[in-house]
XYZ file of N, CA, C and O in Angstrom:
312
model
N 126.091 147.894 70.262
C 125.382 149.129 70.501
C 123.969 149.028 69.936
O 123.783 148.667 68.792
N 122.977 149.388 70.741
C 121.592 149.373 70.298
C 121.203 150.714 69.702
O 121.963 151.687 69.754
N 120.009 150.806 69.133
C 119.574 152.044 68.478
C 119.438 153.217 69.431
O 119.537 154.362 69.021
N 119.249 152.952 70.720
C 119.077 154.048 71.678
C 120.387 154.469 72.338
O 120.402 155.367 73.169
N 121.501 153.831 71.993
C 122.765 154.124 72.647
C 123.271 155.538 72.380
O 124.083 156.049 73.132
N 122.813 156.169 71.313
C 123.274 157.517 71.000
C 122.305 158.587 71.481
O 122.553 159.761 71.297
N 121.191 158.157 72.071
C 120.234 159.125 72.607
C 120.785 159.692 73.899
O 121.388 158.969 74.693
N 120.582 160.982 74.135
C 121.037 161.547 75.404
C 120.303 160.880 76.563
O 119.123 160.569 76.463
N 121.017 160.650 77.612
C 120.406 160.063 78.803
C 119.725 161.171 79.594
O 120.319 162.199 79.864
N 118.466 160.950 79.938
C 117.784 161.964 80.722
C 117.979 161.652 82.192
O 118.163 160.507 82.580
N 117.962 162.673 82.979
C 118.135 162.496 84.413
C 116.961 161.693 84.964
O 115.830 161.815 84.489
N 117.225 160.892 85.963
C 116.178 160.037 86.517
C 115.041 160.843 87.137
O 113.961 160.324 87.331
N 115.258 162.100 87.410
C 114.231 162.914 88.054
C 113.418 163.733 87.051
O 112.445 164.361 87.429
N 113.788 163.709 85.777
C 113.021 164.439 84.771
C 111.696 163.738 84.496
O 111.558 162.539 84.685
N 110.727 164.512 84.055
C 109.423 163.954 83.672
C 109.372 163.897 82.158
O 109.694 164.865 81.475
N 108.960 162.772 81.626
C 108.876 162.578 80.189
C 107.410 162.497 79.802
O 106.642 161.725 80.376
N 107.019 163.303 78.837
C 105.664 163.284 78.300
C 105.762 162.930 76.826
O 106.461 163.610 76.064
N 105.109 161.855 76.437
C 105.061 161.456 75.033
C 103.661 161.764 74.518
O 102.670 161.277 75.059
N 103.593 162.633 73.500
C 102.301 163.030 72.941
C 102.500 163.520 71.521
O 103.524 164.120 71.197
N 101.514 163.260 70.685
C 101.512 163.736 69.296
C 102.788 163.360 68.548
O 103.307 164.123 67.751
N 103.309 162.179 68.841
C 104.487 161.690 68.135
C 105.803 162.306 68.578
O 106.824 162.102 67.931
N 105.789 163.048 69.678
C 107.009 163.674 70.193
C 107.175 163.346 71.663
O 106.227 162.964 72.336
N 108.401 163.498 72.135
C 108.692 163.345 73.555
C 109.171 164.679 74.094
O 109.971 165.367 73.456
N 108.668 165.034 75.265
C 109.025 166.292 75.920
C 109.560 165.957 77.301
O 108.968 165.163 78.022
N 110.684 166.567 77.653
C 111.258 166.388 78.981
C 111.032 167.647 79.796
O 111.257 168.757 79.309
N 110.590 167.449 81.019
C 110.330 168.571 81.917
C 110.925 168.274 83.278
O 111.044 167.120 83.686
N 111.234 169.320 84.001
C 111.703 169.200 85.377
C 110.546 168.707 86.244
O 109.372 168.905 85.901
N 110.849 168.092 87.368
C 109.791 167.605 88.254
C 108.799 168.693 88.675
O 107.623 168.406 88.885
N 109.234 169.927 88.749
C 108.344 171.026 89.148
C 107.196 171.219 88.160
O 106.172 171.814 88.498
N 107.336 170.695 86.953
C 106.292 170.843 85.937
C 105.172 169.819 86.100
O 104.112 169.973 85.497
N 105.372 168.811 86.922
C 104.363 167.758 87.038
C 102.986 168.286 87.455
O 101.978 167.862 86.888
N 102.881 169.232 88.398
C 101.551 169.751 88.741
C 100.884 170.504 87.587
O 99.670 170.687 87.585
N 101.656 170.933 86.605
C 101.092 171.561 85.406
C 100.682 170.471 84.409
O 99.599 170.523 83.821
N 101.541 169.489 84.237
C 101.303 168.451 83.240
C 100.174 167.496 83.620
O 99.385 167.088 82.765
N 100.090 167.126 84.893
C 99.117 166.114 85.323
C 97.679 166.483 84.942
O 96.978 165.670 84.342
N 97.196 167.699 85.243
C 95.820 168.029 84.847
C 95.627 168.031 83.329
O 94.555 167.664 82.841
N 96.658 168.422 82.590
C 96.550 168.425 81.131
C 96.434 167.002 80.594
O 95.615 166.718 79.728
N 97.257 166.116 81.126
C 97.210 164.708 80.716
C 95.863 164.096 81.083
O 95.314 163.287 80.338
N 95.316 164.516 82.217
C 94.020 163.999 82.670
C 92.846 164.619 81.919
O 91.704 164.249 82.147
N 93.115 165.580 81.032
C 92.058 166.181 80.215
C 91.311 167.323 80.878
O 90.257 167.737 80.390
N 91.842 167.843 81.963
C 91.181 168.950 82.646
C 91.393 170.248 81.872
O 92.452 170.468 81.295
N 90.395 171.092 81.885
C 90.491 172.409 81.261
C 90.679 173.431 82.376
O 89.756 173.692 83.155
N 91.883 173.968 82.479
C 92.211 174.938 83.522
C 92.846 176.168 82.899
O 93.431 176.096 81.820
N 92.752 177.277 83.599
C 93.423 178.491 83.132
C 94.916 178.382 83.425
O 95.339 177.594 84.279
N 95.690 179.197 82.733
C 97.126 179.247 83.014
C 97.370 179.663 84.461
O 98.267 179.140 85.121
N 96.548 180.571 84.960
C 96.694 181.030 86.348
C 96.438 179.883 87.327
O 97.159 179.736 88.326
N 95.427 179.050 87.043
C 95.149 177.904 87.912
C 96.302 176.910 87.889
O 96.701 176.376 88.927
N 96.820 176.649 86.702
C 97.959 175.731 86.583
C 99.180 176.281 87.313
O 99.884 175.546 88.004
N 99.425 177.575 87.170
C 100.570 178.203 87.835
C 100.424 178.123 89.350
O 101.386 177.801 90.060
N 99.240 178.392 89.856
C 99.009 178.340 91.300
C 99.213 176.921 91.832
O 99.837 176.725 92.885
N 98.722 175.927 91.101
C 98.864 174.533 91.532
C 100.322 174.106 91.589
O 100.701 173.271 92.413
N 101.138 174.666 90.718
C 102.551 174.287 90.636
C 103.478 175.259 91.358
O 104.692 175.062 91.363
N 102.913 176.321 91.937
C 103.727 177.366 92.584
C 104.756 177.935 91.611
O 105.918 178.144 91.945
N 104.302 178.162 90.365
C 105.146 178.735 89.328
C 104.540 180.049 88.852
O 103.370 180.333 89.108
N 105.323 180.826 88.140
C 104.831 182.062 87.546
C 103.996 181.726 86.312
O 104.281 180.761 85.592
N 102.981 182.542 86.054
C 102.110 182.327 84.899
C 102.926 182.341 83.608
O 102.682 181.537 82.704
N 103.910 183.229 83.517
C 104.750 183.287 82.309
C 105.475 181.961 82.063
O 105.612 181.526 80.920
N 105.941 181.317 83.131
C 106.640 180.039 82.990
C 105.679 178.945 82.523
O 106.017 178.120 81.668
N 104.467 178.951 83.081
C 103.467 177.968 82.681
C 103.044 178.220 81.230
O 102.877 177.281 80.451
N 102.903 179.479 80.867
C 102.536 179.813 79.490
C 103.599 179.316 78.515
O 103.271 178.807 77.436
N 104.862 179.418 78.878
C 105.948 178.931 78.015
C 105.885 177.414 77.885
O 106.037 176.869 76.781
N 105.640 176.723 78.984
C 105.543 175.271 78.967
C 104.364 174.831 78.101
O 104.513 173.987 77.214
N 103.196 175.410 78.335
C 102.012 175.059 77.558
C 102.206 175.451 76.093
O 101.810 174.719 75.184
N 102.856 176.574 75.850
C 103.136 177.013 74.486
C 103.972 176.004 73.728
O 103.747 175.759 72.538
N 104.933 175.396 74.413
C 105.765 174.363 73.778
C 104.899 173.169 73.365
O 105.054 172.625 72.269
N 103.970 172.788 74.224
C 103.076 171.674 73.905
C 102.124 172.024 72.769
O 101.856 171.200 71.894
N 101.625 173.248 72.766
C 100.721 173.693 71.696
C 101.471 173.730 70.368
O 100.965 173.264 69.349
N 102.687 174.268 70.380
C 103.500 174.317 69.156
C 103.718 172.924 68.582
O 103.749 172.748 67.362
N 103.874 171.930 69.452
C 104.083 170.556 69.006
C 102.785 169.802 68.782
O 102.799 168.601 68.547
N 101.674 170.497 68.869
C 100.333 169.931 68.694
C 100.026 168.827 69.695
O 99.255 167.909 69.428
N 100.642 168.933 70.881
C 100.385 167.976 71.956
C 99.342 168.501 72.926
O 98.905 167.788 73.817
N 98.941 169.756 72.755
C 97.904 170.369 73.591
C 97.188 171.413 72.763
O 97.705 171.884 71.748
N 95.998 171.751 73.206
C 95.204 172.780 72.543
C 94.791 173.814 73.568
O 94.658 173.533 74.747
N 94.581 175.031 73.086
C 94.165 176.136 73.948
C 92.797 176.601 73.484
O 92.552 176.752 72.292
N 91.924 176.822 74.453
C 90.577 177.306 74.164
C 90.386 178.656 74.825
O 90.988 178.928 75.851
N 89.523 179.440 74.264
C 89.134 180.707 74.878
C 87.876 180.448 75.684
O 86.828 180.157 75.118
N 88.010 180.496 76.981
C 86.878 180.242 77.875
C 86.408 181.576 78.420
O 87.186 182.326 78.994
N 85.136 181.850 78.236
C 84.591 183.116 78.730
C 83.885 182.923 80.035
O 83.296 181.963 80.327
């Protein structure tokens, strides 16, 4: 048995994001939200939600998880 044998197996269709020393698993539907963030784009939650055909509340929860883990930052853009 290797060191990873006790790790839960993730589904082959999940998206894995490794950032700030942590790994985050997301459903494939999150990729349109994650891709611009990984690419360093600064977008509003509404823009991210529209790109992913998701509700703003769902995108806010996803981004909030990344912010809590210090894998993303939020700015106030006027």
